[in-house]
Structures are given as C-alpha cells and as structure tokens.
Short mmCIF file of C-alpha atoms and ligand atoms in Angstrom, two decimals:
data_model
loop_
_atom_site.label_atom_id
_atom_site.label_comp_id
_atom_site.label_asym_id
_atom_site.label_seq_id
_atom_site.Cartn_x
_atom_site.Cartn_y
_atom_site.Cartn_z
CA MET A 1 -15.10 5.59 -13.24
CA ILE A 2 -11.49 5.17 -14.35
CA GLN A 3 -10.35 4.73 -17.95
CA ILE A 4 -6.70 4.54 -18.85
CA LYS A 5 -5.27 3.94 -22.28
CA ASP A 6 -1.73 3.17 -23.30
CA LEU A 7 -0.14 4.79 -20.26
CA HIS A 8 3.65 5.15 -20.27
CA LYS A 9 5.96 6.48 -17.62
CA SER A 10 9.73 6.71 -17.42
CA TYR A 11 11.98 8.10 -14.72
CA HIS A 12 15.08 9.99 -15.78
CA MET A 13 18.18 10.13 -13.66
CA GLY A 14 21.00 11.98 -15.32
CA SER A 15 21.67 10.20 -18.58
CA ASN A 16 19.84 7.06 -17.44
CA SER A 17 16.19 6.47 -17.91
CA LEU A 18 13.97 3.73 -16.59
CA HIS A 19 10.83 2.80 -18.51
CA VAL A 20 8.50 1.83 -15.63
CA LEU A 21 5.02 1.70 -17.20
CA LYS A 22 4.96 0.30 -20.71
CA GLY A 23 1.50 0.81 -22.12
CA ILE A 24 -1.07 0.19 -19.42
CA ASN A 25 -4.72 -0.21 -20.40
CA PHE A 26 -7.53 -0.77 -17.98
CA ASN A 27 -10.91 0.46 -16.85
CA VAL A 28 -12.51 0.41 -13.45
CA LYS A 29 -16.28 0.64 -13.11
CA GLU A 30 -18.11 2.26 -10.25
CA GLY A 31 -18.39 -0.09 -7.27
CA GLU A 32 -15.48 -2.37 -8.18
CA LEU A 33 -12.91 -3.66 -5.69
CA VAL A 34 -9.72 -4.18 -7.70
CA SER A 35 -6.21 -5.14 -6.69
CA ILE A 36 -3.09 -4.23 -8.61
CA MET A 37 -0.69 -7.02 -7.76
CA GLY A 38 2.95 -7.40 -8.65
CA SER A 39 6.36 -7.85 -7.10
CA SER A 40 8.39 -4.98 -5.72
CA GLY A 41 9.55 -2.65 -8.50
CA SER A 42 6.88 -3.74 -10.98
CA GLY A 43 5.45 -0.19 -11.16
CA LYS A 44 2.42 -0.48 -8.85
CA SER A 45 3.04 2.71 -6.89
CA THR A 46 3.94 4.60 -10.04
CA LEU A 47 0.60 3.58 -11.54
CA LEU A 48 -1.34 4.38 -8.37
CA ASN A 49 0.34 7.78 -8.09
CA ILE A 50 -0.76 8.61 -11.62
CA LEU A 51 -4.31 7.45 -10.84
CA GLY A 52 -4.14 9.55 -7.68
CA MET A 53 -3.03 12.62 -9.67
CA LEU A 54 0.11 12.79 -7.59
CA ASP A 55 2.15 12.26 -10.73
CA GLU A 56 1.56 12.49 -14.48
CA ALA A 57 2.11 9.95 -17.23
CA ASP A 58 4.42 10.71 -20.16
CA ARG A 59 2.02 9.27 -22.68
CA GLY A 60 -1.50 7.86 -22.84
CA SER A 61 -4.80 9.05 -21.48
CA TYR A 62 -6.51 8.96 -18.12
CA VAL A 63 -10.17 9.82 -17.62
CA LEU A 64 -11.53 9.97 -14.07
CA ASP A 65 -15.30 10.18 -13.61
CA GLY A 66 -15.60 11.60 -17.11
CA VAL A 67 -12.87 14.22 -16.64
CA PRO A 68 -9.73 13.93 -18.81
CA ILE A 69 -6.79 14.28 -16.43
CA LYS A 70 -4.20 16.07 -18.48
CA ASN A 71 -2.22 19.27 -18.10
CA LEU A 72 -4.35 20.45 -15.20
CA ASN A 73 -2.89 23.29 -13.22
CA GLU A 74 -2.03 22.46 -9.63
CA LYS A 75 -5.06 24.24 -8.20
CA ILE A 76 -7.55 22.35 -10.37
CA ALA A 77 -5.67 19.09 -9.83
CA ALA A 78 -5.91 19.63 -6.07
CA LYS A 79 -9.63 20.28 -6.37
CA TYR A 80 -10.25 17.04 -8.30
CA ARG A 81 -7.96 15.12 -5.97
CA ASN A 82 -9.94 16.34 -2.95
CA GLU A 83 -13.30 15.74 -4.55
CA PHE A 84 -12.70 12.40 -6.18
CA LEU A 85 -9.98 10.56 -4.32
CA GLY A 86 -9.20 9.18 -0.89
CA PHE A 87 -5.75 7.80 -0.07
CA ILE A 88 -4.59 5.04 2.24
CA PHE A 89 -0.87 4.33 2.64
CA GLN A 90 1.24 1.53 4.05
CA SER A 91 2.71 3.86 6.69
CA PHE A 92 -0.68 5.32 7.74
CA ASN A 93 0.62 8.92 7.50
CA LEU A 94 -1.13 10.09 10.66
CA ILE A 95 -0.07 13.22 12.49
CA ASN A 96 1.56 12.03 15.70
CA TYR A 97 0.57 14.87 18.00
CA LYS A 98 -3.10 14.84 16.97
CA THR A 99 -5.76 12.51 18.38
CA ALA A 100 -7.61 10.04 16.17
CA VAL A 101 -10.63 12.33 15.87
CA ASP A 102 -8.44 15.33 14.97
CA ASN A 103 -6.54 13.28 12.39
CA VAL A 104 -9.82 12.33 10.73
CA ALA A 105 -11.18 15.88 10.97
CA LEU A 106 -8.11 17.67 9.59
CA PRO A 107 -8.70 17.28 5.82
CA MET A 108 -12.20 18.67 6.32
CA PHE A 109 -10.63 21.84 7.77
CA TYR A 110 -8.94 22.39 4.41
CA LYS A 111 -12.29 21.91 2.73
CA GLY A 112 -13.73 24.77 4.79
CA ILE A 113 -16.13 22.63 6.83
CA ASN A 114 -16.92 24.19 10.23
CA ARG A 115 -15.55 22.68 13.42
CA LYS A 116 -18.81 21.22 14.71
CA GLU A 117 -19.51 19.37 11.47
CA ARG A 118 -15.89 18.22 11.18
CA VAL A 119 -15.96 16.65 14.62
CA GLU A 120 -19.38 15.08 14.05
CA LYS A 121 -18.29 13.54 10.77
CA ALA A 122 -14.96 12.41 12.18
CA ARG A 123 -16.77 10.65 15.05
CA HIS A 124 -19.19 9.06 12.61
CA TYR A 125 -16.40 7.61 10.47
CA LEU A 126 -14.36 6.47 13.47
CA GLU A 127 -17.45 4.61 14.65
CA LYS A 128 -17.77 3.07 11.20
CA VAL A 129 -14.26 1.63 11.40
CA GLY A 130 -14.88 0.35 14.93
CA LEU A 131 -12.89 2.98 16.84
CA ALA A 132 -15.59 5.00 18.58
CA ASP A 133 -13.92 4.44 21.94
CA TRP A 134 -10.49 5.45 20.69
CA SER A 135 -11.23 8.88 19.27
CA HIS A 136 -9.22 10.78 21.89
CA HIS A 137 -6.16 8.59 21.70
CA LEU A 138 -2.93 9.59 19.99
CA PRO A 139 -1.51 7.40 17.21
CA SER A 140 1.27 6.27 19.58
CA GLU A 141 -1.43 4.72 21.80
CA LEU A 142 -2.92 2.70 18.94
CA SER A 143 -1.90 -0.62 17.37
CA GLY A 144 -0.91 -0.77 13.71
CA GLY A 145 -4.33 -2.08 12.74
CA GLN A 146 -6.04 0.69 14.67
CA LYS A 147 -3.82 3.31 13.03
CA GLN A 148 -4.77 2.02 9.60
CA ARG A 149 -8.45 2.18 10.63
CA VAL A 150 -7.99 5.83 11.56
CA ALA A 151 -6.38 6.44 8.16
CA ILE A 152 -9.32 4.68 6.48
CA ALA A 153 -11.79 6.81 8.46
CA ARG A 154 -9.86 9.90 7.38
CA ALA A 155 -10.00 8.85 3.73
CA LEU A 156 -13.75 8.12 3.96
CA ALA A 157 -14.56 11.38 5.72
CA SER A 158 -13.90 13.35 2.56
CA GLU A 159 -16.53 11.16 0.84
CA PRO A 160 -14.36 10.37 -2.19
CA LYS A 161 -15.66 8.54 -5.24
CA VAL A 162 -12.61 6.31 -5.33
CA LEU A 163 -10.36 4.98 -2.57
CA LEU A 164 -6.73 4.31 -3.52
CA ALA A 165 -4.76 2.15 -1.13
CA ASP A 166 -1.01 1.56 -1.61
CA GLU A 167 0.02 -1.59 0.29
CA PRO A 168 -2.52 -0.86 3.06
CA THR A 169 -1.54 -4.06 4.87
CA GLY A 170 2.18 -3.82 4.17
CA ALA A 171 3.07 -2.88 7.75
CA LEU A 172 0.62 -5.25 9.47
CA ASP A 173 0.77 -8.86 10.63
CA THR A 174 -1.35 -11.44 8.79
CA LYS A 175 -4.31 -11.47 11.16
CA THR A 176 -4.50 -7.67 11.31
CA SER A 177 -4.07 -7.51 7.52
CA TYR A 178 -7.13 -9.71 7.05
CA GLU A 179 -9.11 -7.56 9.49
CA VAL A 180 -8.21 -4.42 7.56
CA MET A 181 -9.14 -6.15 4.29
CA ASP A 182 -12.47 -7.20 5.87
CA LEU A 183 -13.12 -3.54 6.61
CA ILE A 184 -12.18 -2.58 3.04
CA GLN A 185 -14.54 -5.28 1.71
CA GLY A 186 -17.34 -3.90 3.89
CA ILE A 187 -16.78 -0.39 2.55
CA ASN A 188 -16.87 -1.79 -0.99
CA ASP A 189 -20.11 -3.66 -0.18
CA GLU A 190 -21.64 -0.24 0.49
CA GLY A 191 -20.75 0.76 -3.07
CA LYS A 192 -17.38 2.48 -2.85
CA THR A 193 -14.96 1.98 -5.73
CA ILE A 194 -11.63 0.80 -4.31
CA LEU A 195 -8.17 0.05 -5.76
CA VAL A 196 -5.72 -1.82 -3.59
CA VAL A 197 -2.05 -2.13 -4.51
CA THR A 198 -0.32 -5.16 -3.01
CA HIS A 199 2.55 -7.56 -3.60
CA GLU A 200 0.76 -10.23 -1.54
CA GLU A 201 -1.34 -12.80 -3.31
CA ASP A 202 -3.61 -13.56 -0.33
CA ILE A 203 -4.46 -9.87 -0.01
CA ALA A 204 -5.21 -9.62 -3.73
CA HIS A 205 -7.50 -12.62 -3.35
CA MET A 206 -9.61 -10.61 -0.92
CA THR A 207 -10.56 -8.22 -3.76
CA LYS A 208 -12.92 -9.03 -6.62
CA ARG A 209 -10.56 -8.57 -9.53
CA ILE A 210 -6.80 -8.95 -9.80
CA VAL A 211 -4.73 -6.89 -12.22
CA ASN A 212 -1.34 -8.54 -12.38
CA LEU A 213 1.51 -6.18 -13.17
CA LYS A 214 4.94 -7.39 -14.19
CA ASP A 215 7.81 -5.15 -15.28
CA GLY A 216 5.40 -2.37 -16.18
CA VAL A 217 3.02 -4.50 -18.24
CA ILE A 218 -0.35 -6.00 -17.28
CA ILE A 219 0.09 -9.75 -17.75
CA ASP A 220 -3.34 -10.72 -16.43
CA ASP A 221 -6.58 -8.98 -15.49
CA SER A 222 -9.27 -11.35 -14.24
CA PRO A 223 -12.09 -11.71 -11.75
CA VAL A 224 -10.81 -13.36 -8.60
CA GLU A 225 -13.00 -16.49 -9.09
CA GLN A 226 -11.30 -17.04 -12.43
CA VAL A 227 -7.84 -16.64 -10.92
CA ARG A 228 -8.73 -19.18 -8.23
CA ALA A 229 -10.18 -21.63 -10.75
CA LYS A 230 -6.99 -21.47 -12.84
CA GLN A 231 -4.84 -22.18 -9.79
CA HIS A 232 -6.85 -25.26 -8.93
CA VAL A 233 -6.45 -26.91 -12.31
P1 ADP B 1 6.31 -0.91 -6.86
O1 ADP B 1 5.37 0.02 -6.16
O2 ADP B 1 5.62 -1.96 -7.68
O3 ADP B 1 7.31 -1.52 -5.93
P2 ADP B 1 7.38 1.49 -8.09
O4 ADP B 1 6.32 2.03 -8.98
O5 ADP B 1 7.56 2.15 -6.78
O6 ADP B 1 7.16 -0.08 -7.93
O7 ADP B 1 8.77 1.55 -8.84
C1 ADP B 1 9.00 1.00 -10.12
C2 ADP B 1 10.43 1.24 -10.53
O8 ADP B 1 10.65 2.63 -10.69
C3 ADP B 1 11.46 0.78 -9.50
O9 ADP B 1 12.56 0.27 -10.20
C4 ADP B 1 11.82 2.04 -8.76
O10 ADP B 1 13.12 1.98 -8.26
C5 ADP B 1 11.68 3.10 -9.84
N1 ADP B 1 11.26 4.41 -9.30
C6 ADP B 1 10.14 4.66 -8.59
N2 ADP B 1 10.01 5.96 -8.30
C7 ADP B 1 11.10 6.57 -8.83
C8 ADP B 1 11.56 7.93 -8.89
N3 ADP B 1 10.87 8.92 -8.33
N4 ADP B 1 12.71 8.17 -9.54
C9 ADP B 1 13.41 7.17 -10.11
N5 ADP B 1 13.03 5.88 -10.11
C10 ADP B 1 11.89 5.57 -9.49
MG1 MG B 2 5.11 0.47 -4.16
#
C-alpha cells in the first residue's frame, strides 16, 4: 500500500537548515495497523505529512497504492489525497458552528455527492463510532473523546484506503485515549490500513507494529509482540 525509500527532508530558515528526515525506508501492507513512535521533534509529523501528500520530500521515493507520488500538480495531488487518504488530527479540526452530522457530511459535498446521500452516509458513520444520538450536537456540546469520534467518522466517510492519524489521543485523558484506540483497532479489524503517530508508548502498544523514529532515523521497526518480548527480558 505504501512504499517509501530513502526519504530525506530538510527545512530551511534563512541561512540555517534542519535535516529532519535522514533516509527513511519502510513499507506498509494493506490492512496493517502501524504506529510511528518517537519523542517530540523526531520528525513524525514531517513524515506523516509527506505520506499524506501535504508536503513533499527532498529526496527518495514514495509509492502509494501503486502510484509514484512525485511532482504531481496540485489538482492531481488533491484528487489522490481525497481518494486514498483520511486524516485524523490531535486537535480534531471540526467546524465549530456545524453539527456532528454536518461536519461528517462536509467533505462529501466537495466530492459532489448529493445532500441525501451525504446525510445518510454521515449518519451511518456516526452510528459506527457510537454517536448516533449526538448527530445534531455542536462540537462545543461534545467531550474531547466524542469530538475525536466525529473526526474519525468524517475521515471514514470518504472511504479512504489509508487512515493517517497524527497524535489522535494527544488531547485526551488516558481512559478516553484507550477508548479512541479501541475504536481505531475495530476499524483496522475490518481491514482498513491505519498509521498512527504518537509519542506515547502505551498508545503505540495498541497498534500491531511499532516504527520507532529518533532524530529522523528509524531505529527499530518490529511487530508489537516482539517489542513486548524484548522489554520483558
Ligand atoms: P514531531 O512530529 O515528531 O514532533 P516534527 O516533524 O513536527 O516532529 O518536527 C521535526 C523537527 O522539524 C522539529 O525540530 C521542528 O521544530 C522542525 N520543523 C517542523 N516543521 C517545520 C517547518 N515547517 N519549518 C521549520 N522547521 C520545522
Ligand atoms: Mg508532531
């Protein structure tokens, strides 16, 4: 599903430059649930933004679902982004003056889906995340966990091949974090390919494979059982 080879990325600020990704190699197969774990500043968001086609690498290759992602014009990039990818963010990114159902339905408007179908699908996905009774509430009337569920429903509604989540539990308390991760696990059980960026080890342990990023380099990439076994030695 995802193949990246020798990915490099630097940021340039005036005469300074910061080499953030220093040759990243990894593949993700269809149906995997992978975490990219590392401390703050290790390059996780930079990597996820490249995978999400929100940014481009300086060097290396990225193939998504068989399509080389390189020098695409903005229109084609937007098309692939809409078709292939769903995004979940730490800060939910909901529209405050729209109800849950309208938040979930909005991206489908931009895909040209008619109103009836948009609302039907939005209701379906809200039900899936356990919020059927909350569809007419505004984000301000929802808890953090409920807001993230709305954001997950919104990401699912576009039926992406891959879900990309950047610190999806970063703004939630521990119990709510685990509930959101339970939901993400359930979505993965149904076959969805999911990448979760986190700096929290317990969250990473709720995925099936942990890619450990440190200072822009992958220092470990192992199935979660193997990571656990090593820690218990
Ligand atoms: P993480 O998500 O793991 O915390 P990031 O990928 O956000 O790490 O950032 C990695 C490094 O790159 C940090 O030192 C950060 O300050 C820097 N950085 C991130 N985005 C930019 C940017 N747009 N311009 C300059 N520096 C950036
Ligand atoms: Mg980050």
